[in-house]
CSV table of C-alpha atoms and ligand atoms in Angstrom, one decimal:
chain,number,residue,atom,x,y,z
A,1,MET,CA,-0.2,0.0,-0.2
A,2,GLU,CA,0.8,3.2,-0.8
A,3,ASN,CA,2.2,5.7,2.0
A,4,ILE,CA,3.8,9.4,2.1
A,5,SER,CA,6.9,9.3,1.9
A,6,THR,CA,6.8,6.5,-1.4
A,7,TYR,CA,3.6,8.7,-3.1
A,8,ASN,CA,3.8,10.6,-6.0
A,9,PHE,CA,2.7,13.6,-5.7
A,10,LYS,CA,3.7,15.5,-8.0
A,11,GLY,CA,0.6,17.3,-9.9
A,12,LYS,CA,-1.5,16.4,-7.5
A,13,ARG,CA,-4.5,17.8,-5.6
A,14,ALA,CA,-3.5,16.5,-1.7
A,15,ILE,CA,-6.9,17.0,0.7
A,16,VAL,CA,-5.5,16.3,4.2
A,17,ARG,CA,-7.5,16.1,7.6
A,18,VAL,CA,-6.0,18.3,10.0
A,19,ASP,CA,-6.2,19.1,13.9
A,20,PHE,CA,-6.1,22.2,13.8
A,21,ASN,CA,-8.8,22.7,17.1
A,22,VAL,CA,-6.5,25.0,18.9
A,23,PRO,CA,-6.9,27.3,21.2
A,24,LEU,CA,-7.5,30.8,20.6
A,25,ASN,CA,-7.7,33.6,22.7
A,26,ALA,CA,-10.3,36.7,23.0
A,27,GLU,CA,-8.5,38.2,20.1
A,28,PHE,CA,-8.5,35.4,18.6
A,29,GLN,CA,-5.0,34.6,19.0
A,30,VAL,CA,-3.7,31.0,18.8
A,31,THR,CA,-2.5,30.4,22.1
A,32,ASP,CA,-1.0,27.5,22.3
A,33,ASN,CA,0.1,26.3,18.1
A,34,THR,CA,1.3,22.8,18.9
A,35,ARG,CA,-1.2,21.1,16.7
A,36,ILE,CA,-0.3,23.3,13.5
A,37,ARG,CA,3.4,22.9,13.8
A,38,ALA,CA,2.6,19.0,14.5
A,39,ALA,CA,1.4,18.5,10.8
A,40,ILE,CA,3.8,20.8,9.7
A,41,PRO,CA,5.8,17.9,8.6
A,42,THR,CA,3.3,16.4,6.0
A,43,LEU,CA,2.3,19.3,4.7
A,44,LYS,CA,5.6,20.3,2.9
A,45,LYS,CA,5.6,16.7,1.9
A,46,VAL,CA,3.1,17.3,-0.3
A,47,LEU,CA,4.7,20.4,-1.3
A,48,GLU,CA,8.3,19.4,-1.8
A,49,GLY,CA,6.5,16.8,-3.6
A,50,GLY,CA,5.1,19.0,-6.7
A,51,GLY,CA,1.6,18.5,-5.0
A,52,SER,CA,-0.5,21.4,-3.7
A,53,LEU,CA,-3.2,20.7,-0.2
A,54,ILE,CA,-6.5,21.5,0.6
A,55,LEU,CA,-6.4,21.7,4.4
A,56,MET,CA,-9.7,20.5,6.3
A,57,SER,CA,-10.4,20.7,9.8
A,58,HIS,CA,-12.8,21.4,12.6
A,59,LEU,CA,-12.5,24.0,15.4
A,60,GLY,CA,-14.5,24.1,18.5
A,61,ARG,CA,-17.9,23.1,18.6
A,62,PRO,CA,-20.1,24.8,16.6
A,63,LYS,CA,-23.7,24.0,16.2
A,64,LYS,CA,-23.9,26.8,13.1
A,65,ALA,CA,-22.2,28.9,11.0
A,66,GLU,CA,-20.6,31.3,14.1
A,67,ASP,CA,-17.9,33.6,12.7
A,68,LYS,CA,-16.0,32.9,16.5
A,69,PHE,CA,-15.2,29.7,15.2
A,70,SER,CA,-14.1,30.3,12.0
A,71,LEU,CA,-10.4,29.0,11.2
A,72,ARG,CA,-10.2,32.0,9.0
A,73,HIS,CA,-8.4,32.7,12.4
A,74,ILE,CA,-6.1,30.7,12.5
A,75,LEU,CA,-4.8,31.3,9.1
A,76,TYR,CA,-2.4,33.7,9.7
A,77,GLU,CA,-0.2,30.7,11.9
A,78,ILE,CA,-1.0,28.7,9.2
A,79,GLU,CA,1.2,31.1,7.7
A,80,SER,CA,3.6,32.0,9.4
A,81,GLN,CA,4.8,27.7,10.4
A,82,LEU,CA,4.3,26.8,6.3
A,83,GLY,CA,6.5,30.0,5.8
A,84,THR,CA,4.1,30.1,2.4
A,85,PRO,CA,0.8,32.2,2.2
A,86,VAL,CA,-2.7,30.1,2.1
A,87,LEU,CA,-6.0,30.9,0.5
A,88,PHE,CA,-9.4,30.1,2.0
A,89,ALA,CA,-12.5,28.5,1.2
A,90,PRO,CA,-15.3,30.6,3.6
A,91,ASP,CA,-17.5,28.0,3.1
A,92,CYS,CA,-16.3,23.9,3.0
A,93,MET,CA,-19.2,23.4,0.1
A,94,GLY,CA,-20.5,25.2,-2.3
A,95,ARG,CA,-19.5,26.3,-5.7
A,96,GLU,CA,-16.5,28.4,-4.6
A,97,ALA,CA,-14.8,25.9,-2.5
A,98,ALA,CA,-15.4,23.5,-6.1
A,99,GLN,CA,-13.9,26.3,-8.0
A,100,MET,CA,-10.8,27.5,-5.2
A,101,THR,CA,-10.2,24.0,-4.8
A,102,ALA,CA,-10.4,22.7,-9.3
A,103,ALA,CA,-8.5,26.5,-9.9
A,104,LEU,CA,-5.1,24.7,-7.3
A,105,LYS,CA,-2.0,24.8,-8.9
A,106,PRO,CA,1.4,22.6,-7.5
A,107,GLY,CA,2.4,24.4,-4.5
A,108,GLN,CA,-0.9,26.5,-3.2
A,109,VAL,CA,-2.7,26.1,-0.1
A,110,LEU,CA,-6.2,26.4,0.9
A,111,LEU,CA,-7.8,26.0,3.8
A,112,LEU,CA,-11.9,25.0,3.8
A,113,GLU,CA,-13.5,26.6,6.6
A,114,ASN,CA,-15.2,24.6,10.3
A,115,LEU,CA,-16.3,21.0,8.4
A,116,ARG,CA,-18.1,21.4,11.6
A,117,PHE,CA,-20.5,24.6,10.4
A,118,TYR,CA,-22.1,20.7,9.2
A,119,ALA,CA,-24.4,18.4,11.0
A,120,GLU,CA,-22.6,16.5,8.4
A,121,GLU,CA,-19.3,16.4,9.2
A,122,GLU,CA,-20.4,14.4,12.4
A,123,GLY,CA,-23.4,13.2,10.8
A,124,LYS,CA,-25.8,13.5,13.9
A,125,PRO,CA,-28.9,15.4,13.9
A,126,ARG,CA,-28.9,19.4,15.3
A,127,GLY,CA,-32.0,20.8,17.0
A,128,LEU,CA,-33.8,18.0,17.8
A,129,ALA,CA,-35.8,18.5,20.6
A,130,GLU,CA,-35.5,16.4,23.4
A,131,ASP,CA,-38.6,15.1,24.2
A,132,ALA,CA,-38.7,14.5,20.5
A,133,ALA,CA,-40.5,10.9,19.9
A,134,GLU,CA,-38.7,8.2,18.2
A,135,GLU,CA,-39.9,8.1,15.2
A,136,GLU,CA,-38.5,11.9,14.8
A,137,LYS,CA,-35.3,10.9,15.8
A,138,LYS,CA,-35.3,7.9,13.1
A,139,ALA,CA,-36.2,10.3,10.6
A,140,ALA,CA,-33.9,12.5,11.8
A,141,LYS,CA,-30.4,10.2,11.9
A,142,ALA,CA,-31.6,8.4,8.7
A,143,ALA,CA,-31.5,11.6,6.6
A,144,ILE,CA,-28.6,13.1,8.6
A,145,LYS,CA,-26.9,9.7,7.4
A,146,GLU,CA,-28.1,10.6,4.0
A,147,SER,CA,-26.7,13.9,3.6
A,148,GLN,CA,-23.6,13.2,5.1
A,149,LYS,CA,-22.8,11.0,1.9
A,150,LYS,CA,-23.1,13.4,0.0
A,151,PHE,CA,-20.8,15.9,2.1
A,152,THR,CA,-18.4,13.6,2.2
A,153,ALA,CA,-18.2,12.7,-2.2
A,154,THR,CA,-18.9,16.9,-2.1
A,155,LEU,CA,-15.4,17.0,0.0
A,156,ALA,CA,-13.4,13.7,-1.6
A,157,SER,CA,-14.4,15.4,-5.6
A,158,TYR,CA,-11.8,18.4,-4.5
A,159,ALA,CA,-8.7,15.8,-4.2
A,160,ASP,CA,-6.6,12.9,-6.5
A,161,CYS,CA,-5.5,11.4,-2.7
A,162,TYR,CA,-5.8,11.7,1.2
A,163,ILE,CA,-3.9,12.0,3.8
A,164,ASN,CA,-5.2,11.3,7.6
A,165,ASP,CA,-3.2,13.3,9.7
A,166,ALA,CA,-5.4,14.5,12.8
A,167,PHE,CA,-4.7,11.7,15.5
A,168,GLY,CA,-7.0,13.9,18.1
A,169,THR,CA,-10.2,13.2,15.9
A,170,ALA,CA,-9.1,9.6,15.3
A,171,HIS,CA,-11.4,7.6,17.3
A,172,ARG,CA,-14.4,9.5,16.2
A,173,ALA,CA,-16.0,7.8,12.1
A,174,HIS,CA,-16.4,11.4,11.4
A,175,ALA,CA,-16.6,12.1,7.7
A,176,SER,CA,-13.6,13.6,6.7
A,177,THR,CA,-11.7,11.8,9.4
A,178,ALA,CA,-12.8,7.9,7.9
A,179,LEU,CA,-16.0,8.0,5.6
A,180,ILE,CA,-13.7,10.3,3.2
A,181,ALA,CA,-11.0,7.4,3.1
A,182,ASN,CA,-13.4,5.1,1.1
A,183,TYR,CA,-13.3,7.9,-1.9
A,184,PHE,CA,-10.0,6.4,-2.1
A,185,PRO,CA,-9.5,3.2,-2.2
A,186,ASN,CA,-5.4,3.5,-3.7
A,187,ASP,CA,-4.3,7.0,-3.0
A,188,LYS,CA,-5.3,6.9,1.1
A,189,MET,CA,-2.6,7.7,3.9
A,190,PHE,CA,-1.9,8.7,7.0
A,191,GLY,CA,0.1,11.5,7.5
A,192,TYR,CA,3.6,11.4,9.6
A,193,LEU,CA,1.8,12.7,12.4
A,194,MET,CA,-0.4,9.6,12.6
A,195,GLU,CA,2.2,7.6,11.7
A,196,ALA,CA,4.4,8.4,14.5
A,197,GLU,CA,1.3,8.1,17.2
A,198,ILE,CA,0.9,4.4,16.0
A,199,ARG,CA,4.8,3.9,16.3
A,200,ALA,CA,4.8,4.9,19.8
A,201,LEU,CA,1.6,3.7,21.2
A,202,ASP,CA,2.2,0.3,19.2
A,203,LYS,CA,6.1,0.4,19.9
A,204,VAL,CA,3.8,0.3,24.6
A,205,LEU,CA,0.6,-2.5,23.5
A,206,GLY,CA,2.1,-4.8,21.0
A,207,ALA,CA,5.7,-6.0,22.0
A,208,PRO,CA,6.7,-4.2,25.0
A,209,GLU,CA,10.6,-4.9,26.2
A,210,ARG,CA,10.3,-5.6,29.0
A,211,PRO,CA,9.4,-4.8,32.4
A,212,LEU,CA,6.8,-2.3,31.3
A,213,THR,CA,5.1,-0.1,33.1
A,214,ALA,CA,2.1,2.1,32.9
A,215,ILE,CA,2.0,5.3,35.2
A,216,LEU,CA,-1.5,5.6,36.0
A,217,GLY,CA,-2.9,8.9,37.6
A,218,GLY,CA,-5.6,12.2,37.7
A,219,ALA,CA,-9.3,12.8,39.1
A,220,LYS,CA,-11.0,9.6,38.7
A,221,ILE,CA,-10.3,5.3,37.9
A,222,SER,CA,-14.2,5.1,36.9
A,223,GLY,CA,-12.6,7.0,32.9
A,224,LYS,CA,-9.3,4.8,33.4
A,225,ILE,CA,-10.8,1.4,34.4
A,226,ALA,CA,-10.8,0.3,30.7
A,227,ILE,CA,-7.5,1.3,30.2
A,228,VAL,CA,-6.2,-0.4,33.5
A,229,GLU,CA,-8.6,-4.0,32.4
A,230,HIS,CA,-6.7,-3.7,28.9
A,231,LEU,CA,-2.8,-3.1,30.4
A,232,MET,CA,-3.6,-6.2,33.0
A,233,ASP,CA,-2.8,-8.6,30.2
A,234,LEU,CA,0.3,-6.3,28.5
A,235,ALA,CA,2.2,-4.5,31.3
A,236,ASP,CA,4.4,-6.2,34.0
A,237,ASN,CA,3.8,-3.2,36.4
A,238,MET,CA,1.4,-0.8,37.3
A,239,ILE,CA,1.9,2.1,39.2
A,240,ILE,CA,-1.7,3.7,40.2
A,241,CYS,CA,-1.5,7.5,42.2
A,242,GLY,CA,-3.1,10.5,41.4
A,243,ALA,CA,-6.5,11.0,43.8
A,244,MET,CA,-7.4,7.4,42.2
A,245,GLY,CA,-5.2,6.2,44.4
A,246,PHE,CA,-7.6,6.9,47.1
A,247,THR,CA,-10.8,4.4,46.5
A,248,PHE,CA,-7.8,1.8,46.2
A,249,ILE,CA,-7.1,2.2,49.6
A,250,LYS,CA,-10.2,2.9,50.6
A,251,ALA,CA,-11.7,-0.2,49.2
A,252,LYS,CA,-9.1,-2.3,51.1
A,253,GLY,CA,-10.0,-0.7,54.4
A,254,GLY,CA,-6.9,3.0,54.9
A,255,SER,CA,-8.3,6.3,56.2
A,256,ILE,CA,-8.8,8.7,53.7
A,257,GLY,CA,-9.5,11.8,55.7
A,258,ASN,CA,-11.5,14.1,52.7
A,259,SER,CA,-10.0,12.9,49.6
A,260,LEU,CA,-11.3,12.9,46.0
A,261,CYS,CA,-12.4,8.9,46.3
A,262,GLU,CA,-15.3,6.9,44.5
A,263,ASP,CA,-16.7,4.8,46.7
A,264,ASP,CA,-19.2,2.9,44.1
A,265,GLN,CA,-16.0,2.1,42.6
A,266,MET,CA,-14.7,0.2,45.6
A,267,PRO,CA,-15.9,-3.1,45.0
A,268,LEU,CA,-13.7,-2.4,41.6
A,269,ALA,CA,-10.8,-1.7,42.9
A,270,LEU,CA,-10.5,-4.7,45.0
A,271,ASP,CA,-11.2,-6.7,42.0
A,272,ILE,CA,-8.5,-4.9,39.8
A,273,LEU,CA,-6.0,-6.1,42.8
A,274,LYS,CA,-7.5,-9.8,42.5
A,275,LYS,CA,-7.0,-9.6,39.2
A,276,ALA,CA,-3.4,-8.6,39.3
A,277,ALA,CA,-2.3,-11.0,41.7
A,278,GLU,CA,-3.6,-13.5,39.2
A,279,LYS,CA,-1.9,-12.3,36.6
A,280,GLY,CA,0.8,-11.3,38.6
A,281,VAL,CA,1.6,-7.8,37.5
A,282,ASN,CA,2.5,-6.1,40.4
A,283,ILE,CA,0.4,-2.5,41.5
A,284,TYR,CA,2.3,-0.2,43.2
A,285,LEU,CA,-0.3,2.1,44.7
A,286,PRO,CA,2.0,5.2,47.1
A,287,ARG,CA,3.5,4.6,50.0
A,288,ASP,CA,2.8,8.1,51.8
A,289,VAL,CA,1.0,11.2,50.9
A,290,VAL,CA,1.5,14.9,51.2
A,291,ALA,CA,-2.0,15.7,52.9
A,292,ALA,CA,-3.3,19.3,53.1
A,293,SER,CA,-6.3,21.0,55.6
A,294,ALA,CA,-8.5,22.6,52.5
A,295,PHE,CA,-7.9,22.1,49.3
A,296,ASP,CA,-5.9,24.6,49.0
A,297,ASN,CA,-2.5,25.9,48.3
A,298,ASN,CA,-2.3,28.0,51.0
A,299,ALA,CA,-3.5,24.9,53.2
A,300,GLN,CA,-1.5,24.0,56.2
A,301,THR,CA,0.5,20.2,54.7
A,302,ALA,CA,1.8,17.4,56.5
A,303,VAL,CA,3.8,13.6,54.8
A,304,CYS,CA,1.6,10.7,56.5
A,305,PRO,CA,0.9,6.9,55.7
A,306,ILE,CA,-0.7,7.0,52.4
A,307,ASP,CA,-3.9,5.1,55.0
A,308,ARG,CA,-3.5,7.3,57.8
A,309,ILE,CA,-5.2,10.6,56.5
A,310,PRO,CA,-6.4,12.0,59.0
A,311,ASP,CA,-9.7,13.3,59.2
A,312,GLY,CA,-10.7,16.5,57.2
A,313,TRP,CA,-7.8,16.5,55.5
A,314,PHE,CA,-7.6,15.9,52.0
A,315,GLY,CA,-4.6,13.9,50.0
A,316,MET,CA,-2.8,16.2,47.5
A,317,ASP,CA,0.6,15.1,46.2
A,318,THR,CA,2.9,12.1,46.2
A,319,GLY,CA,4.5,11.6,49.2
A,320,PRO,CA,8.1,11.4,48.8
A,321,ALA,CA,8.3,7.5,50.1
A,322,ALA,CA,5.9,6.3,47.1
A,323,LEU,CA,8.6,9.2,45.4
A,324,GLU,CA,11.6,6.8,45.3
A,325,HIS,CA,9.7,3.7,45.7
A,326,TRP,CA,9.0,4.8,42.0
A,327,LYS,CA,11.4,6.4,40.9
A,328,GLU,CA,13.5,2.4,41.2
A,329,ILE,CA,10.4,0.7,39.2
A,330,ILE,CA,10.5,3.7,36.7
A,331,LEU,CA,13.9,3.2,36.2
A,332,ASN,CA,14.0,-0.7,35.9
A,333,SER,CA,11.6,-0.1,33.4
A,334,LYS,CA,12.5,-0.5,29.4
A,335,THR,CA,8.9,0.5,28.3
A,336,ILE,CA,6.6,2.7,29.9
A,337,LEU,CA,3.5,4.8,29.5
A,338,TRP,CA,2.1,7.7,31.2
A,339,ASN,CA,-1.0,9.2,31.6
A,340,GLY,CA,-2.5,11.8,34.4
A,341,PRO,CA,-1.1,14.1,37.1
A,342,ALA,CA,0.3,12.2,40.1
A,343,GLY,CA,-1.2,14.8,42.6
A,344,VAL,CA,-2.7,18.5,42.1
A,345,PHE,CA,-0.2,19.5,39.8
A,346,GLU,CA,-2.3,22.8,39.3
A,347,MET,CA,-1.0,24.4,42.9
A,348,PRO,CA,1.9,24.6,43.0
A,349,ALA,CA,2.1,23.0,46.6
A,350,PHE,CA,1.4,20.6,45.5
A,351,ALA,CA,2.9,19.5,41.6
A,352,ASN,CA,6.1,17.9,42.9
A,353,GLY,CA,5.2,14.3,42.8
A,354,THR,CA,3.7,14.9,38.7
A,355,LEU,CA,6.9,17.0,38.2
A,356,GLN,CA,9.7,14.4,40.0
A,357,LEU,CA,7.5,11.7,38.3
A,358,VAL,CA,8.5,13.8,34.3
A,359,GLU,CA,12.3,14.2,36.1
A,360,PHE,CA,11.5,9.8,36.2
A,361,VAL,CA,10.6,8.9,33.4
A,362,ALA,CA,13.3,11.6,31.5
A,363,GLU,CA,15.7,9.8,33.1
A,364,ALA,CA,14.7,6.7,32.2
A,365,THR,CA,15.0,7.8,28.3
A,366,ARG,CA,17.9,8.8,28.7
A,367,ASN,CA,18.7,5.2,30.0
A,368,GLY,CA,17.5,3.9,26.9
A,369,SER,CA,14.3,2.9,28.1
A,370,PHE,CA,11.0,4.1,25.7
A,371,SER,CA,8.8,6.5,27.3
A,372,LEU,CA,5.3,7.2,26.1
A,373,VAL,CA,3.5,10.3,27.6
A,374,GLY,CA,-0.5,10.7,27.0
A,375,GLY,CA,-2.9,12.5,28.0
A,376,GLY,CA,-3.3,16.9,29.0
A,377,ASP,CA,-2.4,16.7,32.3
A,378,SER,CA,0.7,14.6,32.4
A,379,VAL,CA,2.0,16.7,29.2
A,380,ALA,CA,2.0,19.8,30.3
A,381,ALA,CA,3.5,18.7,32.7
A,382,VAL,CA,5.7,17.7,30.8
A,383,THR,CA,5.9,20.7,28.9
A,384,ARG,CA,6.3,22.9,31.4
A,385,MET,CA,9.4,21.7,32.1
A,386,GLY,CA,10.7,21.5,28.9
A,387,TYR,CA,11.6,18.2,28.8
A,388,ALA,CA,9.2,17.2,25.3
A,389,ASP,CA,12.2,16.0,24.0
A,390,LYS,CA,13.8,14.5,27.0
A,391,VAL,CA,11.1,11.7,27.0
A,392,SER,CA,10.5,9.0,23.5
A,393,TYR,CA,7.1,10.3,22.5
A,394,VAL,CA,4.8,12.6,23.4
A,395,SER,CA,1.1,11.9,22.3
A,396,THR,CA,-1.0,15.2,20.7
A,397,GLY,CA,-4.2,13.2,21.0
A,398,GLY,CA,-6.4,13.1,24.1
A,399,GLY,CA,-8.8,11.2,24.2
A,400,ALA,CA,-8.1,9.2,20.7
A,401,MET,CA,-4.7,8.1,22.2
A,402,LEU,CA,-7.3,6.7,25.7
A,403,GLU,CA,-9.4,4.4,23.1
A,404,TYR,CA,-6.2,3.2,21.8
A,405,LEU,CA,-5.0,2.5,25.0
A,406,GLU,CA,-8.3,0.7,25.5
A,407,GLY,CA,-8.0,-1.6,23.0
A,408,LYS,CA,-10.5,0.0,21.0
A,409,GLU,CA,-10.1,-0.1,17.0
A,410,LEU,CA,-9.9,3.9,16.1
A,411,PRO,CA,-12.5,4.3,12.8
A,412,GLY,CA,-9.6,6.8,11.5
A,413,ILE,CA,-6.6,4.2,11.8
A,414,GLN,CA,-9.1,1.3,10.6
A,415,ALA,CA,-10.3,3.3,7.3
A,416,ILE,CA,-6.8,3.8,6.6
A,417,GLY,CA,-5.0,0.5,7.1
A,418,ALA,CA,-2.0,-0.9,8.0
A,419,ILE,CA,1.2,1.5,8.3
A,420,ARG,CA,4.1,0.4,6.2
A,421,PRO,CA,6.8,-1.1,9.6
A,422,SER,CA,9.4,0.8,10.4
B,1,LIG,P1,-7.9,13.2,34.8
B,1,LIG,O1,-8.7,14.4,34.2
B,1,LIG,O2,-8.6,12.0,35.1
B,1,LIG,O3,-6.3,12.8,34.0
B,1,LIG,O4,-7.2,14.1,36.4
B,1,LIG,C1,-6.7,14.7,36.3
B,1,LIG,C2,-7.2,15.6,37.7
B,1,LIG,O5,-6.8,15.2,38.7
B,1,LIG,C3,-6.0,17.4,37.9
B,1,LIG,O6,-6.7,18.5,37.3
B,1,LIG,C4,-5.8,16.8,39.0
B,1,LIG,O7,-6.3,17.8,39.5
B,1,LIG,C5,-6.1,15.8,39.5
B,1,LIG,N1,-5.7,15.1,41.1
B,1,LIG,C6,-4.5,14.9,41.1
B,1,LIG,N2,-4.2,14.1,42.1
B,1,LIG,C7,-5.7,14.5,42.7
B,1,LIG,C8,-6.0,14.7,44.7
B,1,LIG,N3,-4.7,14.0,45.0
B,1,LIG,N4,-6.8,14.8,45.3
B,1,LIG,C9,-7.9,15.5,43.7
B,1,LIG,N5,-7.8,15.9,42.5
B,1,LIG,C10,-6.4,15.1,42.0
């Protein structure tokens, strides 16, 4: 199968699904251009190969066409990152878009307006009353699926080949992320970002060098249970940090004070511990914790054993003994996957555990281990410390990465198929 490295782009119009869903400030300036920068190698490859580019993306969650969600706001940022002028089609459908795409010359770039100005992109009916009759809902669903076909075919008609480089939306079966691929049976491929994301994830989930340690943190175990279960068959070690740990500790009979806990998940936590013991997976819960008298950056703090948090106090960050213990496990791991902070790291007083984990993962990487960091908060911690290049891979796709870790097939990946072996 063709791939972006071997494909001949000479004289071809490539339609590229990028993830340019970037944050904007009140003046509509891009405040974080990471996603735009991440797509540049793919875009340059097409242009340098003699092709032209049609870029398509969503921005935000519009329910209709609205200027505040217009991709025109980010034209300047794309132009400055790509180093070339970018044309703009103010509607991704219609005669103007058709004319502009048909007129594209090699080396030219055109950005289509926000795909989600059309409900057909996601293929879900809009504006239906909550209490609409079942019949009405069914009819609306059927109607949007029908018009989605036309929408997809129109997008496909603009180009000779299709590239998906939007890992962040790969878990969605939308027109631009999956359905459009059917129109290009021999001319569809992943962009470099997608290839890199899939390779990095497969290095962890495929045949990882062992020991494989998964570090799972954050607020809730309920959101990560599918990942824990999937990793149970793969990982040698699992470090449970952040508030997730308290549900396990309380389930085991510990006192956790006012710490965040999901009582309804306690039976599940015990079940995980039992399964892990059966499968020979080591689960490492924190030994100690930095507790605080209030959920506040300026509260009084004390280090205490994880199962003896005083009444009324909150477990806020990983304690020093736990960090020392985990350091050893991380440094002895050959593959490391990290998702979720080790404490309330948004508050400077409780960021230490998360920042220390960044150090440990970076040190293990320096020593030759493979490390993959994903999820908004862990990525933010790594970036904040300027350590993005000190770990092996930082995943750009939050939800998509989590679903991949759950062992799900992502529609955006399925639609294209295999990537070339590395
Ligand atoms: P998640 O979205 O599940 O990855 O959770 C991330 C959130 O978990 C962050 O906002 C952290 O502040 C929060 N978190 C981590 N540790 C704790 C803790 N000990 N108590 C309360 N919240 C925590």
